[in-house]
Amino acid sequence: MDAVKAKYLGGIAEAADDSALEELRLAAVGKKGEVSLKMRELGKMTPDERQVAGPALNALKNEINSALAAKKEALEDAALNERLQSEWIDVSLAGRPRREGTIHPVSQVTEEVTAIFADLGFSVAEGPQIESDWYNFDALNIAPEHPARQEHDTFYMHRDESDDRPPHVLRTHTSPVQIRHMEKHGVPCRIIAPGRVYRADYDQTHTPMFHQIEGLAIDKDISMANLKWVLEEFFAAFFDLDGIKTRFRASHFPFTEPSAEVDIQCSWVDGQLRIGEGDGWMEVLGSGMVHPHVLRSAGVDPDEWQGFAFGMGIDRLAMLKYGIPDLRAFFDSDLRWLRHYGFACLDQPSIHAGVNR
Ligand code: 2NL
């Protein structure tokens, strides 16, 4: 029995892995194992022989089982130690710099403009980009034969052949947002409506989608004088100037009466535009007193209420403030343009990214 014991305990001590251990377990204490077979022979022994062999076999079986369990644990420990050696991570290693996006100049300018008008008491109104004929044109006193309504200038949505309701349009200005606002919330009101607008145009200074911001102030006694003050406050804040002169030129829009185009003071020095100085003028927006027909369309009584409205291009404002000459730079997928004008974009690590590569 000592030989059996030595054979198995020695084998267990030398076993290299789980399967070797399992083989030894079956050979020793498995159903047909050597120790198990010896135990089965106990029945054939005399009581005296059994009294000696029984406890000895039991002790051997226990010893082998303990050795198996201990070796199994030792093998698991060794495997874990090996993984800990090979799978460690150096958490002190610096991260790789990642490409970061930054805000688009149009979004940035929208936020700047919104913040300035918020200080002047205007809140933001929003509405759908796909509009009905009524909100985009009729409610704004734009006659059925007005050129803006032509297929050539406006994107019309498709209607079924059999459907003769007027088609929806991609809004050509954010004025419909203001009509909807007056209808829903009534007057007095002071709102701005920034957002995307669409016109069938594409050249150096026009893209089919661009961004507009319109403003509307309605109360009992709002005048053009209030408009002039609000715009001058706005331009001084936007271009970071102490003051700026504006020039109002008589104009015509179907939705305002009287109407004025507004220029801001500027000069050209060595081919460079300087806003807020000199004796030159640059047109920046259209404006006027809201036409009585428009007020009535929005459910507002023009005998009781009046006010001003204005509209300007956000993209153009961004170009003026950040000196970007071609509108297409904003919407072109080639980001080198924006980078050229100082806007960090997708394929350039920003100053926040840490190590520059
Ligand atoms: C431009 C400048 C303008 C308005 C927009 C407006 C909005 C309502 C009522 C009356 Cl709800 N007017 N907006 C007014 C004047 C000019 O946009 O150059 N447009 C062609």
Short mmCIF file of C-alpha atoms and ligand atoms in Angstrom, two decimals:
data_model
loop_
_atom_site.label_atom_id
_atom_site.label_comp_id
_atom_site.label_asym_id
_atom_site.label_seq_id
_atom_site.Cartn_x
_atom_site.Cartn_y
_atom_site.Cartn_z
CA MET A 1 0.00 0.00 0.00
CA ASP A 2 2.95 2.32 0.62
CA ALA A 3 3.97 1.85 -3.02
CA VAL A 4 0.49 2.83 -4.20
CA LYS A 5 0.54 5.87 -1.96
CA ALA A 6 4.00 6.94 -3.16
CA LYS A 7 2.99 6.49 -6.81
CA TYR A 8 -0.12 8.68 -6.59
CA LEU A 9 1.18 11.39 -4.26
CA GLY A 10 4.32 11.65 -6.42
CA GLY A 11 2.24 11.80 -9.60
CA ILE A 12 -0.02 14.48 -8.14
CA ALA A 13 2.95 16.58 -7.04
CA GLU A 14 4.32 16.49 -10.58
CA ALA A 15 1.03 16.95 -12.50
CA ALA A 16 1.39 19.85 -14.94
CA ASP A 17 -2.29 20.67 -15.50
CA ASP A 18 -5.93 19.91 -14.71
CA SER A 19 -6.25 17.03 -17.19
CA ALA A 20 -3.19 15.24 -15.76
CA LEU A 21 -4.73 15.64 -12.29
CA GLU A 22 -8.06 14.24 -13.50
CA GLU A 23 -6.31 11.22 -15.02
CA LEU A 24 -4.62 10.50 -11.69
CA ARG A 25 -7.91 10.95 -9.79
CA LEU A 26 -9.68 8.39 -11.99
CA ALA A 27 -6.74 5.93 -11.75
CA ALA A 28 -6.67 6.19 -7.94
CA VAL A 29 -10.07 6.98 -6.46
CA GLY A 30 -12.38 6.86 -9.52
CA LYS A 31 -15.03 4.09 -9.67
CA LYS A 32 -12.53 1.65 -11.18
CA GLY A 33 -9.49 3.25 -9.57
CA GLU A 34 -6.81 1.28 -7.84
CA VAL A 35 -7.80 2.35 -4.32
CA SER A 36 -11.50 1.84 -5.00
CA LEU A 37 -10.85 -1.71 -6.25
CA LYS A 38 -8.84 -2.48 -3.14
CA MET A 39 -11.76 -1.22 -1.02
CA ARG A 40 -14.11 -3.55 -2.84
CA GLU A 41 -11.85 -6.47 -1.79
CA LEU A 42 -12.44 -5.65 1.91
CA GLY A 43 -15.59 -7.83 1.74
CA LYS A 44 -13.57 -10.91 0.99
CA MET A 45 -11.26 -10.42 4.00
CA THR A 46 -11.51 -11.87 7.47
CA PRO A 47 -12.75 -9.44 10.12
CA ASP A 48 -9.23 -9.17 11.54
CA GLU A 49 -7.67 -8.36 8.20
CA ARG A 50 -10.49 -5.87 7.46
CA GLN A 51 -9.94 -4.06 10.76
CA VAL A 52 -6.42 -3.22 9.67
CA ALA A 53 -6.91 -2.71 5.93
CA GLY A 54 -10.21 -0.73 6.17
CA PRO A 55 -8.97 2.35 8.07
CA ALA A 56 -5.69 2.26 6.15
CA LEU A 57 -7.49 2.36 2.80
CA ASN A 58 -9.81 5.11 4.00
CA ALA A 59 -6.86 7.15 5.18
CA LEU A 60 -5.12 6.62 1.84
CA LYS A 61 -8.23 7.68 -0.07
CA ASN A 62 -8.54 10.83 2.04
CA GLU A 63 -4.88 11.64 1.64
CA ILE A 64 -5.08 11.30 -2.15
CA ASN A 65 -8.24 13.44 -2.30
CA SER A 66 -6.60 16.16 -0.19
CA ALA A 67 -3.49 16.07 -2.36
CA LEU A 68 -5.65 16.40 -5.48
CA ALA A 69 -7.54 19.39 -4.04
CA ALA A 70 -4.34 21.09 -2.88
CA LYS A 71 -2.64 20.60 -6.26
CA LYS A 72 -5.72 21.88 -8.09
CA GLU A 73 -5.62 25.06 -6.05
CA ALA A 74 -1.88 25.43 -6.61
CA LEU A 75 -2.35 25.12 -10.39
CA GLU A 76 -5.12 27.77 -10.33
CA ASP A 77 -2.89 30.12 -8.33
CA ALA A 78 -0.06 29.64 -10.79
CA ALA A 79 -2.35 30.36 -13.75
CA LEU A 80 -3.66 33.52 -12.10
CA ASN A 81 -0.12 34.69 -11.32
CA GLU A 82 0.88 34.17 -14.91
CA ARG A 83 -2.07 36.27 -16.12
CA LEU A 84 -1.24 39.00 -13.63
CA GLN A 85 2.31 39.04 -15.01
CA SER A 86 1.30 39.18 -18.68
CA GLU A 87 -1.94 41.20 -18.64
CA TRP A 88 -1.03 44.30 -16.65
CA ILE A 89 -1.83 47.81 -17.83
CA ASP A 90 0.44 50.77 -17.27
CA VAL A 91 -2.12 53.24 -15.93
CA SER A 92 0.53 55.94 -15.67
CA LEU A 93 0.94 56.04 -19.49
CA ALA A 94 -0.33 59.36 -20.96
CA GLY A 95 -3.48 59.13 -23.15
CA ARG A 96 -3.22 59.53 -26.92
CA PRO A 97 -4.46 62.95 -28.08
CA ARG A 98 -7.91 62.67 -29.68
CA ARG A 99 -9.33 64.74 -32.51
CA GLU A 100 -11.91 67.11 -31.10
CA GLY A 101 -14.69 68.96 -32.87
CA THR A 102 -15.43 72.60 -32.13
CA ILE A 103 -18.53 74.72 -32.56
CA HIS A 104 -19.37 75.74 -36.14
CA PRO A 105 -19.05 79.51 -36.76
CA VAL A 106 -22.74 79.70 -37.76
CA SER A 107 -23.77 78.05 -34.48
CA GLN A 108 -21.40 80.28 -32.54
CA VAL A 109 -22.78 83.45 -34.13
CA THR A 110 -26.37 82.26 -33.55
CA GLU A 111 -25.53 81.87 -29.88
CA GLU A 112 -23.84 85.28 -29.72
CA VAL A 113 -26.78 87.02 -31.41
CA THR A 114 -29.32 85.21 -29.22
CA ALA A 115 -27.46 86.22 -26.06
CA ILE A 116 -27.33 89.90 -27.08
CA PHE A 117 -31.04 90.01 -27.90
CA ALA A 118 -31.81 88.20 -24.65
CA ASP A 119 -30.16 91.12 -22.83
CA LEU A 120 -32.47 93.44 -24.81
CA GLY A 121 -35.54 91.49 -23.64
CA PHE A 122 -36.12 89.24 -26.67
CA SER A 123 -36.83 85.53 -26.30
CA VAL A 124 -36.26 82.83 -28.93
CA ALA A 125 -39.12 81.38 -31.01
CA GLU A 126 -38.85 78.30 -33.22
CA GLY A 127 -41.03 76.61 -35.83
CA PRO A 128 -41.12 74.10 -38.70
CA GLN A 129 -38.77 74.24 -41.70
CA ILE A 130 -41.44 72.74 -43.95
CA GLU A 131 -44.19 75.34 -44.05
CA SER A 132 -47.59 75.79 -45.58
CA ASP A 133 -48.08 78.23 -48.39
CA TRP A 134 -50.21 80.30 -46.00
CA TYR A 135 -47.61 80.85 -43.27
CA ASN A 136 -44.69 81.32 -45.63
CA PHE A 137 -46.43 83.69 -48.12
CA ASP A 138 -50.10 84.68 -47.70
CA ALA A 139 -49.92 85.60 -44.01
CA LEU A 140 -46.94 87.81 -44.86
CA ASN A 141 -48.88 89.78 -47.45
CA ILE A 142 -46.88 88.23 -50.29
CA ALA A 143 -49.20 88.31 -53.31
CA PRO A 144 -49.87 85.14 -55.37
CA GLU A 145 -48.02 86.65 -58.34
CA HIS A 146 -44.96 87.76 -56.30
CA PRO A 147 -41.68 86.50 -57.86
CA ALA A 148 -40.58 84.85 -54.59
CA ARG A 149 -43.42 82.39 -55.08
CA GLN A 150 -42.11 81.14 -58.41
CA GLU A 151 -41.01 77.53 -58.78
CA HIS A 152 -37.68 79.02 -59.82
CA ASP A 153 -36.96 80.67 -56.44
CA THR A 154 -38.59 78.42 -53.84
CA PHE A 155 -38.38 74.70 -53.06
CA TYR A 156 -41.87 73.21 -53.24
CA MET A 157 -42.75 69.84 -51.71
CA HIS A 158 -44.35 67.19 -53.90
CA ARG A 159 -48.11 66.61 -54.00
CA ASP A 160 -50.00 63.75 -55.63
CA GLU A 161 -51.38 64.51 -59.10
CA SER A 162 -54.95 64.29 -57.80
CA ASP A 163 -54.27 66.55 -54.79
CA ASP A 164 -54.82 70.20 -55.69
CA ARG A 165 -54.19 71.78 -52.31
CA PRO A 166 -51.28 74.25 -52.49
CA PRO A 167 -47.98 72.41 -51.91
CA HIS A 168 -45.86 72.89 -48.79
CA VAL A 169 -42.59 74.79 -49.14
CA LEU A 170 -39.19 74.80 -47.49
CA ARG A 171 -39.56 78.08 -45.59
CA THR A 172 -37.83 80.95 -47.39
CA HIS A 173 -37.53 83.06 -44.20
CA THR A 174 -38.23 82.60 -40.48
CA SER A 175 -41.16 85.06 -40.56
CA PRO A 176 -43.70 82.18 -40.39
CA VAL A 177 -42.30 81.36 -36.94
CA GLN A 178 -43.28 84.84 -35.81
CA ILE A 179 -46.78 84.63 -37.30
CA ARG A 180 -47.29 81.32 -35.47
CA HIS A 181 -45.96 82.89 -32.26
CA MET A 182 -48.37 85.84 -32.37
CA GLU A 183 -51.26 83.50 -33.18
CA LYS A 184 -50.48 81.20 -30.25
CA HIS A 185 -49.24 83.60 -27.57
CA GLY A 186 -50.78 86.91 -28.63
CA VAL A 187 -49.21 90.36 -28.19
CA PRO A 188 -47.34 92.29 -26.85
CA CYS A 189 -44.27 90.30 -27.84
CA ARG A 190 -40.53 90.63 -28.24
CA ILE A 191 -39.02 87.65 -30.03
CA ILE A 192 -36.24 86.60 -32.33
CA ALA A 193 -36.52 83.66 -34.70
CA PRO A 194 -33.18 82.15 -35.76
CA GLY A 195 -33.00 79.13 -38.07
CA ARG A 196 -32.44 77.48 -41.42
CA VAL A 197 -34.13 78.88 -44.51
CA TYR A 198 -34.10 77.74 -48.14
CA ARG A 199 -33.97 79.46 -51.51
CA ALA A 200 -33.07 78.14 -54.96
CA ASP A 201 -29.79 80.05 -55.28
CA TYR A 202 -26.14 79.06 -55.52
CA ASP A 203 -23.12 81.29 -56.13
CA GLN A 204 -20.30 83.07 -54.23
CA THR A 205 -22.73 84.83 -51.92
CA HIS A 206 -25.74 82.44 -51.90
CA THR A 207 -26.29 78.84 -50.80
CA PRO A 208 -29.63 76.99 -51.17
CA MET A 209 -29.77 76.58 -47.39
CA PHE A 210 -28.68 79.45 -45.17
CA HIS A 211 -29.45 80.86 -41.74
CA GLN A 212 -31.58 83.82 -40.93
CA ILE A 213 -32.47 85.63 -37.78
CA GLU A 214 -35.59 87.72 -37.65
CA GLY A 215 -36.78 89.97 -34.84
CA LEU A 216 -40.25 91.17 -33.92
CA ALA A 217 -41.43 93.65 -31.28
CA ILE A 218 -45.15 94.41 -30.98
CA ASP A 219 -46.77 96.68 -28.41
CA LYS A 220 -49.08 99.73 -28.32
CA ASP A 221 -46.53 102.36 -29.29
CA ILE A 222 -43.41 100.70 -30.74
CA SER A 223 -41.79 102.90 -33.41
CA MET A 224 -38.93 103.02 -35.92
CA ALA A 225 -36.98 104.94 -33.25
CA ASN A 226 -37.10 101.86 -31.01
CA LEU A 227 -35.94 99.76 -33.98
CA LYS A 228 -32.95 102.03 -34.57
CA TRP A 229 -31.92 101.92 -30.91
CA VAL A 230 -32.26 98.14 -30.67
CA LEU A 231 -30.20 97.60 -33.84
CA GLU A 232 -27.45 100.01 -32.79
CA GLU A 233 -27.22 98.35 -29.37
CA PHE A 234 -27.06 94.99 -31.11
CA PHE A 235 -24.33 95.90 -33.60
CA ALA A 236 -22.18 97.62 -30.97
CA ALA A 237 -22.37 94.48 -28.78
CA PHE A 238 -21.90 92.03 -31.67
CA PHE A 239 -18.85 93.77 -33.15
CA ASP A 240 -17.56 94.75 -29.70
CA LEU A 241 -17.63 98.52 -30.34
CA ASP A 242 -18.48 101.45 -28.05
CA GLY A 243 -20.96 102.73 -30.59
CA ILE A 244 -21.84 102.37 -34.26
CA LYS A 245 -23.74 104.52 -36.75
CA THR A 246 -26.57 103.07 -38.81
CA ARG A 247 -28.17 104.42 -41.98
CA PHE A 248 -31.78 103.67 -42.86
CA ARG A 249 -32.63 103.69 -46.58
CA ALA A 250 -36.23 103.56 -47.74
CA SER A 251 -37.03 100.20 -49.28
CA HIS A 252 -39.93 97.88 -49.95
CA PHE A 253 -41.02 94.55 -48.46
CA PRO A 254 -44.56 93.20 -48.74
CA PHE A 255 -44.65 92.51 -44.98
CA THR A 256 -43.58 95.93 -43.66
CA GLU A 257 -44.71 99.52 -44.21
CA PRO A 258 -42.69 101.64 -44.16
CA SER A 259 -39.68 99.48 -44.96
CA ALA A 260 -36.00 100.25 -44.62
CA GLU A 261 -32.72 98.62 -45.49
CA VAL A 262 -30.14 99.24 -42.79
CA ASP A 263 -26.46 99.92 -43.37
CA ILE A 264 -23.72 100.00 -40.75
CA GLN A 265 -20.77 102.36 -40.71
CA CYS A 266 -17.53 100.94 -42.12
CA SER A 267 -14.35 101.72 -43.99
CA TRP A 268 -11.88 99.88 -46.17
CA VAL A 269 -8.22 100.19 -45.15
CA ASP A 270 -5.62 98.42 -47.34
CA GLY A 271 -8.31 96.12 -48.69
CA GLN A 272 -9.45 95.27 -45.17
CA LEU A 273 -12.95 95.89 -43.92
CA ARG A 274 -13.22 97.89 -40.67
CA ILE A 275 -16.68 97.94 -39.15
CA GLY A 276 -17.77 100.86 -36.96
CA GLU A 277 -15.32 103.43 -38.31
CA GLY A 278 -14.94 105.77 -41.30
CA ASP A 279 -17.59 107.08 -43.66
CA GLY A 280 -18.47 104.04 -45.75
CA TRP A 281 -21.66 102.01 -45.42
CA MET A 282 -22.47 98.35 -45.65
CA GLU A 283 -25.93 96.89 -45.97
CA VAL A 284 -26.65 94.34 -43.25
CA LEU A 285 -30.40 93.89 -42.89
CA GLY A 286 -33.96 94.62 -43.94
CA SER A 287 -36.58 95.98 -41.58
CA GLY A 288 -39.71 98.05 -41.15
CA MET A 289 -42.99 98.50 -39.31
CA VAL A 290 -45.10 95.35 -39.51
CA HIS A 291 -47.76 95.71 -42.23
CA PRO A 292 -51.37 95.91 -40.87
CA HIS A 293 -52.35 93.00 -43.18
CA VAL A 294 -49.67 90.84 -41.53
CA LEU A 295 -50.87 91.70 -38.02
CA ARG A 296 -54.44 90.88 -39.01
CA SER A 297 -53.35 87.53 -40.53
CA ALA A 298 -51.77 86.65 -37.18
CA GLY A 299 -54.99 87.53 -35.33
CA VAL A 300 -53.70 90.86 -34.01
CA ASP A 301 -55.78 94.05 -34.29
CA PRO A 302 -53.66 96.65 -36.18
CA ASP A 303 -55.82 99.49 -34.80
CA GLU A 304 -54.59 98.62 -31.33
CA TRP A 305 -51.09 97.20 -31.90
CA GLN A 306 -48.00 98.09 -33.91
CA GLY A 307 -44.35 97.21 -34.01
CA PHE A 308 -41.16 96.64 -35.93
CA ALA A 309 -39.63 93.60 -37.60
CA PHE A 310 -36.24 92.93 -39.12
CA GLY A 311 -34.37 90.12 -40.79
CA MET A 312 -30.71 89.37 -41.45
CA GLY A 313 -28.47 86.54 -42.59
CA ILE A 314 -26.53 84.79 -39.84
CA ASP A 315 -23.99 83.35 -42.27
CA ARG A 316 -23.26 86.83 -43.56
CA LEU A 317 -22.86 88.16 -40.00
CA ALA A 318 -20.40 85.35 -39.28
CA MET A 319 -18.44 86.22 -42.44
CA LEU A 320 -18.28 89.88 -41.46
CA LYS A 321 -17.21 89.19 -37.88
CA TYR A 322 -14.67 86.49 -38.68
CA GLY A 323 -13.55 87.72 -42.12
CA ILE A 324 -14.68 84.71 -44.18
CA PRO A 325 -15.08 85.83 -47.84
CA ASP A 326 -16.98 82.90 -49.41
CA LEU A 327 -20.26 81.65 -47.96
CA ARG A 328 -19.59 78.23 -49.41
CA ALA A 329 -16.78 77.80 -46.87
CA PHE A 330 -19.46 77.03 -44.27
CA PHE A 331 -21.13 74.19 -46.09
CA ASP A 332 -18.29 72.77 -48.17
CA SER A 333 -17.07 69.42 -46.85
CA ASP A 334 -13.51 70.63 -47.37
CA LEU A 335 -12.71 71.91 -43.87
CA ARG A 336 -9.45 73.58 -44.86
CA TRP A 337 -11.44 76.77 -45.46
CA LEU A 338 -12.74 77.01 -41.92
CA ARG A 339 -9.36 76.14 -40.47
CA HIS A 340 -7.85 78.93 -42.55
CA TYR A 341 -10.17 81.39 -40.81
CA GLY A 342 -9.21 80.21 -37.36
CA PHE A 343 -11.90 77.66 -36.63
CA ALA A 344 -10.27 74.46 -35.44
CA CYS A 345 -12.09 71.61 -37.12
CA LEU A 346 -12.23 67.85 -37.29
CA ASP A 347 -8.82 66.88 -38.61
CA GLN A 348 -6.81 69.30 -36.55
CA PRO A 349 -6.07 68.65 -32.86
CA SER A 350 -7.40 71.56 -30.83
CA ILE A 351 -5.51 73.35 -28.08
CA HIS A 352 -7.51 71.31 -25.56
CA ALA A 353 -6.27 67.99 -26.88
CA GLY A 354 -3.01 68.07 -24.91
CA VAL A 355 0.04 66.87 -26.83
CA ASN A 356 0.11 68.07 -30.45
CA ARG A 357 1.29 65.47 -32.92
C1 2NL B 1 -34.97 91.01 -45.80
C2 2NL B 1 -35.00 91.18 -44.37
C3 2NL B 1 -37.10 91.24 -43.24
C4 2NL B 1 -38.99 91.06 -41.86
C5 2NL B 1 -37.91 90.49 -42.46
C6 2NL B 1 -41.06 90.38 -40.76
C7 2NL B 1 -41.66 89.40 -40.01
C8 2NL B 1 -42.98 89.55 -39.69
C9 2NL B 1 -43.68 90.64 -40.05
C10 2NL B 1 -43.03 91.58 -40.80
CL1 2NL B 1 -43.76 88.35 -38.78
N1 2NL B 1 -41.75 91.45 -41.16
N2 2NL B 1 -39.77 90.24 -41.10
C11 2NL B 1 -39.24 92.40 -42.06
C12 2NL B 1 -38.40 93.15 -42.86
C13 2NL B 1 -37.32 92.57 -43.47
O1 2NL B 1 -36.05 90.54 -43.78
O2 2NL B 1 -34.10 91.49 -46.44
N3 2NL B 1 -35.98 90.30 -46.33
C14 2NL B 1 -36.21 90.10 -47.70
#
